[in-house]
mmCIF file of C-alpha atoms in Angstrom:
data_model
loop_
_atom_site.group_PDB
_atom_site.id
_atom_site.type_symbol
_atom_site.label_atom_id
_atom_site.label_comp_id
_atom_site.label_asym_id
_atom_site.label_seq_id
_atom_site.Cartn_x
_atom_site.Cartn_y
_atom_site.Cartn_z
ATOM 1 C CA UNK F 674 -28.869 -4.202 78.382
ATOM 2 C CA UNK F 675 -27.354 -4.553 74.943
ATOM 3 C CA UNK F 676 -24.588 -2.108 74.164
ATOM 4 C CA UNK F 677 -24.264 -0.745 70.621
ATOM 5 C CA UNK F 678 -20.843 0.227 69.378
ATOM 6 C CA UNK F 679 -20.666 3.110 66.955
ATOM 7 C CA UNK F 680 -17.944 2.647 64.353
ATOM 8 C CA UNK F 681 -16.995 5.699 62.340
ATOM 9 C CA UNK F 682 -15.131 5.106 59.077
ATOM 10 C CA UNK F 683 -13.648 8.031 57.159
ATOM 11 C CA UNK F 684 -15.374 8.743 53.844
ATOM 12 C CA UNK F 685 -12.775 8.791 51.061
ATOM 13 C CA UNK F 686 -14.501 9.152 47.685
ATOM 14 C CA UNK F 687 -11.231 10.166 46.050
ATOM 15 C CA UNK F 688 -9.557 6.915 47.037
ATOM 16 C CA UNK F 689 -12.430 4.853 45.610
ATOM 17 C CA UNK F 690 -12.270 6.796 42.360
ATOM 18 C CA UNK F 691 -8.530 6.196 42.089
ATOM 19 C CA UNK F 692 -8.998 2.467 42.699
ATOM 20 C CA UNK F 693 -11.679 2.245 40.018
ATOM 21 C CA UNK F 694 -9.490 4.142 37.571
ATOM 22 C CA UNK F 695 -6.538 1.875 38.351
ATOM 23 C CA UNK F 696 -8.733 -1.161 37.725
ATOM 24 C CA UNK F 697 -9.835 0.200 34.347
ATOM 25 C CA UNK F 698 -6.210 0.826 33.363
ATOM 26 C CA UNK F 699 -5.321 -2.770 34.254
ATOM 27 C CA UNK F 700 -8.221 -4.118 32.192
ATOM 28 C CA UNK F 701 -7.292 -1.919 29.192
ATOM 29 C CA UNK F 702 -3.653 -3.008 29.453
ATOM 30 C CA UNK F 703 -4.695 -6.656 29.553
ATOM 31 C CA UNK F 704 -6.919 -6.241 26.483
ATOM 32 C CA UNK F 705 -4.157 -4.461 24.562
ATOM 33 C CA UNK F 706 -1.665 -7.155 25.575
ATOM 34 C CA UNK F 707 -3.946 -9.888 24.261
ATOM 35 C CA UNK F 708 -4.416 -7.914 21.027
ATOM 36 C CA UNK F 709 -0.664 -7.498 20.500
ATOM 37 C CA UNK F 710 -0.074 -11.166 21.308
ATOM 38 C CA UNK F 711 -2.664 -12.131 18.721
ATOM 39 C CA UNK F 712 -0.956 -9.972 16.095
ATOM 40 C CA UNK F 713 2.437 -11.501 16.840
ATOM 41 C CA UNK F 714 0.985 -15.000 16.758
ATOM 42 C CA UNK F 715 -0.471 -14.156 13.350
ATOM 43 C CA UNK F 716 3.007 -13.277 12.111
ATOM 44 C CA UNK F 717 2.534 -9.501 11.942
ATOM 45 C CA UNK F 718 4.696 -7.056 13.857
ATOM 46 C CA UNK F 719 3.577 -3.431 13.552
ATOM 47 C CA UNK F 720 6.954 -2.212 14.818
ATOM 48 C CA UNK F 721 8.714 -3.875 11.854
ATOM 49 C CA UNK F 722 6.453 -2.068 9.383
ATOM 50 C CA UNK F 723 6.910 1.236 11.235
ATOM 51 C CA UNK F 724 10.679 0.768 11.257
ATOM 52 C CA UNK F 725 10.661 0.056 7.513
ATOM 53 C CA UNK F 726 8.652 3.236 6.912
ATOM 54 C CA UNK F 727 11.181 5.243 8.959
ATOM 55 C CA UNK F 728 14.119 3.719 7.039
ATOM 56 C CA UNK F 729 12.493 4.438 3.671
ATOM 57 C CA UNK F 730 11.716 8.027 4.672
ATOM 58 C CA UNK F 731 15.331 8.607 5.739
ATOM 59 C CA UNK F 732 16.686 7.044 2.540
ATOM 60 C CA UNK F 733 14.333 9.132 0.414
ATOM 61 C CA UNK F 734 15.521 12.355 2.065
ATOM 62 C CA UNK F 735 19.186 11.389 1.564
ATOM 63 C CA UNK F 736 18.717 10.538 -2.130
ATOM 64 C CA UNK F 737 16.779 13.758 -2.725
ATOM 65 C CA UNK F 738 19.568 15.760 -1.080
ATOM 66 C CA UNK F 739 22.245 14.085 -3.208
ATOM 67 C CA UNK F 740 20.145 14.630 -6.348
ATOM 68 C CA UNK F 741 19.829 18.349 -5.574
ATOM 69 C CA UNK F 742 23.601 18.635 -5.062
ATOM 70 C CA UNK F 743 24.231 16.945 -8.417
ATOM 71 C CA UNK F 744 21.718 19.303 -10.013
ATOM 72 C CA UNK F 745 23.727 22.255 -8.715
ATOM 73 C CA UNK F 746 26.923 20.718 -10.141
ATOM 74 C CA UNK F 747 25.241 20.219 -13.512
ATOM 75 C CA UNK F 748 24.108 23.830 -13.556
ATOM 76 C CA UNK F 749 27.688 24.981 -12.897
ATOM 77 C CA UNK F 750 29.034 22.771 -15.676
ATOM 78 C CA UNK F 751 26.486 24.059 -18.184
ATOM 79 C CA UNK F 752 27.268 27.705 -17.374
ATOM 80 C CA UNK F 753 31.052 27.360 -17.278
ATOM 81 C CA UNK F 754 33.083 28.744 -20.169
ATOM 82 C CA UNK F 755 34.678 25.361 -20.827
ATOM 83 C CA UNK F 756 32.085 22.598 -20.765
ATOM 84 C CA UNK F 757 33.362 19.101 -20.127
ATOM 85 C CA UNK F 758 30.834 17.001 -22.032
ATOM 86 C CA UNK F 759 31.971 13.777 -20.389
ATOM 87 C CA UNK F 760 31.570 15.215 -16.880
ATOM 88 C CA UNK F 761 28.153 16.636 -17.762
ATOM 89 C CA UNK F 762 26.964 13.322 -19.190
ATOM 90 C CA UNK F 763 28.191 11.509 -16.063
ATOM 91 C CA UNK F 764 26.319 13.903 -13.771
ATOM 92 C CA UNK F 765 23.160 13.679 -15.893
ATOM 93 C CA UNK F 766 23.320 9.882 -15.756
ATOM 94 C CA UNK F 767 23.714 9.947 -11.982
ATOM 95 C CA UNK F 768 20.729 12.285 -11.641
ATOM 96 C CA UNK F 769 18.610 9.965 -13.802
ATOM 97 C CA UNK F 770 19.593 6.976 -11.661
ATOM 98 C CA UNK F 771 18.724 8.888 -8.490
ATOM 99 C CA UNK F 772 15.364 9.969 -9.867
ATOM 100 C CA UNK F 773 14.579 6.327 -10.603
ATOM 101 C CA UNK F 774 15.660 5.374 -7.083
ATOM 102 C CA UNK F 775 13.461 8.136 -5.632
ATOM 103 C CA UNK F 776 10.473 6.789 -7.557
ATOM 104 C CA UNK F 777 11.115 3.238 -6.307
ATOM 105 C CA UNK F 778 11.499 4.447 -2.697
ATOM 106 C CA UNK F 779 8.264 6.428 -2.958
ATOM 107 C CA UNK F 780 6.373 3.416 -4.285
ATOM 108 C CA UNK F 781 7.647 1.125 -1.525
ATOM 109 C CA UNK F 782 6.944 3.787 1.110
ATOM 110 C CA UNK F 783 3.369 4.288 -0.098
ATOM 111 C CA UNK F 784 2.898 0.537 -0.190
ATOM 112 C CA UNK F 785 3.772 0.108 3.498
ATOM 113 C CA UNK F 786 1.791 3.194 4.467
ATOM 114 C CA UNK F 787 -1.207 1.793 2.624
ATOM 115 C CA UNK F 788 -1.101 -1.360 4.748
ATOM 116 C CA UNK F 789 -0.345 0.232 8.137
ATOM 117 C CA UNK F 790 -2.082 3.607 7.841
ATOM 118 C CA UNK F 791 -4.082 4.219 4.637
ATOM 119 C CA UNK F 792 -5.000 7.775 3.642
ATOM 120 C CA UNK F 793 -8.721 7.168 4.028
ATOM 121 C CA UNK F 794 -8.142 5.602 7.485
ATOM 122 C CA UNK F 795 -10.458 2.732 6.556
ATOM 123 C CA UNK F 796 -9.608 -0.848 7.386
ATOM 124 C CA UNK F 797 -10.222 -3.795 5.129
ATOM 125 C CA UNK F 798 -9.568 -5.163 1.665
ATOM 126 C CA UNK F 799 -8.373 -2.627 -0.920
ATOM 127 C CA UNK F 800 -7.108 -2.415 -4.487
ATOM 128 C CA UNK F 801 -3.673 -0.882 -4.000
ATOM 129 C CA UNK F 802 -2.561 -0.538 -7.628
ATOM 130 C CA UNK F 803 -2.811 -1.826 -11.183
ATOM 131 C CA UNK F 804 0.143 -1.001 -13.423
ATOM 132 C CA UNK F 805 0.919 -1.836 -17.042
ATOM 133 C CA UNK F 806 4.313 -1.517 -18.712
ATOM 134 C CA UNK F 807 4.820 -1.798 -22.461
ATOM 135 C CA UNK F 808 7.013 -4.638 -23.696
ATOM 136 C CA UNK F 809 9.204 -4.985 -26.793
ATOM 137 C CA UNK F 810 6.105 -5.307 -28.978
ATOM 138 C CA UNK F 811 3.798 -2.236 -29.193
ATOM 139 C CA UNK F 812 0.820 -4.443 -28.321
ATOM 140 C CA UNK F 813 2.526 -6.500 -25.590
ATOM 141 C CA UNK F 814 2.199 -5.289 -21.981
ATOM 142 C CA UNK F 815 3.198 -6.582 -18.567
ATOM 143 C CA UNK F 816 0.533 -6.057 -15.913
ATOM 144 C CA UNK F 817 0.793 -6.086 -12.115
ATOM 145 C CA UNK F 818 -2.145 -5.975 -9.704
ATOM 146 C CA UNK F 819 -1.675 -5.525 -5.932
ATOM 147 C CA UNK F 820 -4.356 -6.098 -3.295
ATOM 148 C CA UNK F 821 -3.830 -5.210 0.367
ATOM 149 C CA UNK F 822 -5.660 -5.600 3.651
ATOM 150 C CA UNK F 823 -5.244 -2.335 5.560
ATOM 151 C CA UNK F 824 -4.906 -1.907 9.342
ATOM 152 C CA UNK F 825 -6.715 -5.115 10.408
ATOM 153 C CA UNK F 826 -4.971 -8.401 9.688
ATOM 154 C CA UNK F 827 -6.728 -10.773 12.056
ATOM 155 C CA UNK F 828 -8.546 -12.662 9.287
ATOM 156 C CA UNK F 829 -7.581 -13.848 5.821
ATOM 157 C CA UNK F 830 -9.109 -12.041 2.868
ATOM 158 C CA UNK F 831 -10.186 -14.330 0.052
ATOM 159 C CA UNK F 832 -12.193 -14.096 -3.141
ATOM 160 C CA UNK F 833 -11.811 -13.422 -6.847
ATOM 161 C CA UNK F 834 -10.852 -10.496 -9.089
ATOM 162 C CA UNK F 835 -12.157 -9.469 -12.488
ATOM 163 C CA UNK F 836 -10.239 -7.073 -14.772
ATOM 164 C CA UNK F 837 -11.884 -5.414 -17.775
ATOM 165 C CA UNK F 838 -10.019 -3.165 -20.241
ATOM 166 C CA UNK F 839 -12.348 -0.715 -21.959
ATOM 167 C CA UNK F 840 -11.525 0.943 -25.256
ATOM 168 C CA UNK F 841 -12.427 1.304 -28.918
ATOM 169 C CA UNK F 842 -12.367 -1.562 -31.419
ATOM 170 C CA UNK F 843 -13.618 -1.200 -34.969
ATOM 171 C CA UNK F 844 -14.975 2.233 -34.124
ATOM 172 C CA UNK F 845 -17.180 0.838 -31.335
ATOM 173 C CA UNK F 846 -16.726 0.966 -27.545
ATOM 174 C CA UNK F 847 -15.927 -2.482 -26.124
ATOM 175 C CA UNK F 848 -14.710 -4.073 -22.914
ATOM 176 C CA UNK F 849 -12.209 -6.937 -23.073
ATOM 177 C CA UNK F 850 -11.640 -9.257 -20.130
ATOM 178 C CA UNK F 851 -8.065 -9.857 -18.993
ATOM 179 C CA UNK F 852 -8.747 -13.576 -19.396
ATOM 180 C CA UNK F 853 -9.119 -12.995 -23.153
ATOM 181 C CA UNK F 854 -5.924 -10.947 -23.422
ATOM 182 C CA UNK F 855 -3.548 -12.819 -21.092
ATOM 183 C CA UNK F 856 -0.607 -14.477 -22.822
ATOM 184 C CA UNK F 857 -0.778 -18.227 -22.330
ATOM 185 C CA UNK F 858 -4.361 -18.074 -21.089
ATOM 186 C CA UNK F 859 -5.776 -17.220 -17.682
ATOM 187 C CA UNK F 860 -8.313 -19.253 -15.732
ATOM 188 C CA UNK F 861 -9.016 -16.456 -13.277
ATOM 189 C CA UNK F 862 -7.587 -14.386 -10.443
ATOM 190 C CA UNK F 863 -8.195 -15.908 -7.004
ATOM 191 C CA UNK F 864 -6.728 -14.445 -3.817
ATOM 192 C CA UNK F 865 -6.241 -15.526 -0.203
ATOM 193 C CA UNK F 866 -3.971 -13.488 2.079
ATOM 194 C CA UNK F 867 -3.661 -11.603 5.380
ATOM 195 C CA UNK F 868 -1.519 -8.620 4.378
ATOM 196 C CA UNK F 869 -1.131 -8.336 0.592
ATOM 197 C CA UNK F 870 -1.042 -10.323 -2.632
ATOM 198 C CA UNK F 871 0.187 -9.487 -6.123
ATOM 199 C CA UNK F 872 -0.745 -10.802 -9.553
ATOM 200 C CA UNK F 873 1.331 -10.259 -12.658
ATOM 201 C CA UNK F 874 1.665 -11.512 -16.194
ATOM 202 C CA UNK F 875 1.647 -10.462 -19.836
ATOM 203 C CA UNK F 876 -1.266 -9.397 -22.005
ATOM 204 C CA UNK F 877 -1.478 -8.890 -25.757
ATOM 205 C CA UNK F 878 -3.853 -6.299 -27.233
ATOM 206 C CA UNK F 879 -5.719 -6.892 -30.524
ATOM 207 C CA UNK F 880 -4.293 -4.940 -33.438
ATOM 208 C CA UNK F 881 -7.399 -2.781 -33.897
ATOM 209 C CA UNK F 882 -8.023 -2.190 -30.183
ATOM 210 C CA UNK F 883 -7.319 1.210 -28.603
ATOM 211 C CA UNK F 884 -7.369 0.907 -24.771
ATOM 212 C CA UNK F 885 -8.643 3.762 -22.636
ATOM 213 C CA UNK F 886 -9.589 2.582 -19.145
ATOM 214 C CA UNK F 887 -8.999 -0.366 -16.800
ATOM 215 C CA UNK F 888 -11.665 -1.451 -14.328
ATOM 216 C CA UNK F 889 -10.691 -3.818 -11.499
ATOM 217 C CA UNK F 890 -13.544 -5.464 -9.569
ATOM 218 C CA UNK F 891 -12.982 -7.452 -6.375
ATOM 219 C CA UNK F 892 -15.476 -10.037 -5.136
ATOM 220 C CA UNK F 893 -14.731 -10.774 -1.433
ATOM 221 C CA UNK F 894 -15.623 -14.371 -0.755
ATOM 222 C CA UNK F 895 -16.686 -14.594 -4.394
ATOM 223 C CA UNK F 896 -19.921 -12.786 -3.527
ATOM 224 C CA UNK F 897 -21.457 -10.416 -6.055
ATOM 225 C CA UNK F 898 -23.237 -8.321 -3.405
ATOM 226 C CA UNK F 899 -19.965 -7.373 -1.647
ATOM 227 C CA UNK F 900 -18.113 -6.454 -4.845
ATOM 228 C CA UNK F 901 -16.203 -3.170 -5.111
ATOM 229 C CA UNK F 902 -14.206 -1.699 -7.984
ATOM 230 C CA UNK F 903 -11.558 0.841 -8.913
ATOM 231 C CA UNK F 904 -10.733 2.384 -12.297
ATOM 232 C CA UNK F 905 -7.332 3.273 -13.763
ATOM 233 C CA UNK F 906 -6.477 5.214 -16.900
ATOM 234 C CA UNK F 907 -4.562 3.374 -19.591
ATOM 235 C CA UNK F 908 -1.701 3.049 -19.246
ATOM 236 C CA UNK F 909 -1.467 3.322 -15.453
ATOM 237 C CA UNK F 910 2.312 3.534 -15.883
ATOM 238 C CA UNK F 911 4.656 3.253 -18.791
ATOM 239 C CA UNK F 912 8.082 1.769 -18.329
#
């Protein structure tokens, strides 16, 4: 007669759930590790960008605090019975220098934030800024265009850029291409980068041309169907 042995194993659903959860954590950690390794191999370290943002934020707070203290000193000098013009001019000059430094810190801070964590939280190729600064001649300007690739940097962004300056010429609305206005000539604007790329040069406006708006159009991969644009008022900045 065959004997059957009854084996009773304890039912532990909680233990199985914990093991499955632990396995998922290991898989997620492995995936994240591969992702971080890929970023470092590509030459991008998020911690460096985050550290730079922290340093810029701290510097901006310190400069603002010093500027406010100098403002208080200037107010005291202006309301004192005996005004030392030299001291007042020195304080005013220091405040002007600090305001310029604050502006530069803000611009650099926004630049890094735009790459690491843009306001719209969207990844991909973006037009960060287009600035023009007037030169020694009233019709001579220096332009600077900055493109960035936000959040994701695993692939290179490449393509072409077209810049049109719209305004009034001879009483009629017209649009002039940057290629026509660039000093020394300009074949075109071609980009290829992983994080950001800047273009700059000089442009000379026709004597009877009154600029009003700048339109920057980006063609990723040179394809018309994927084009996107951004407009800026003229001048974007004056310096």
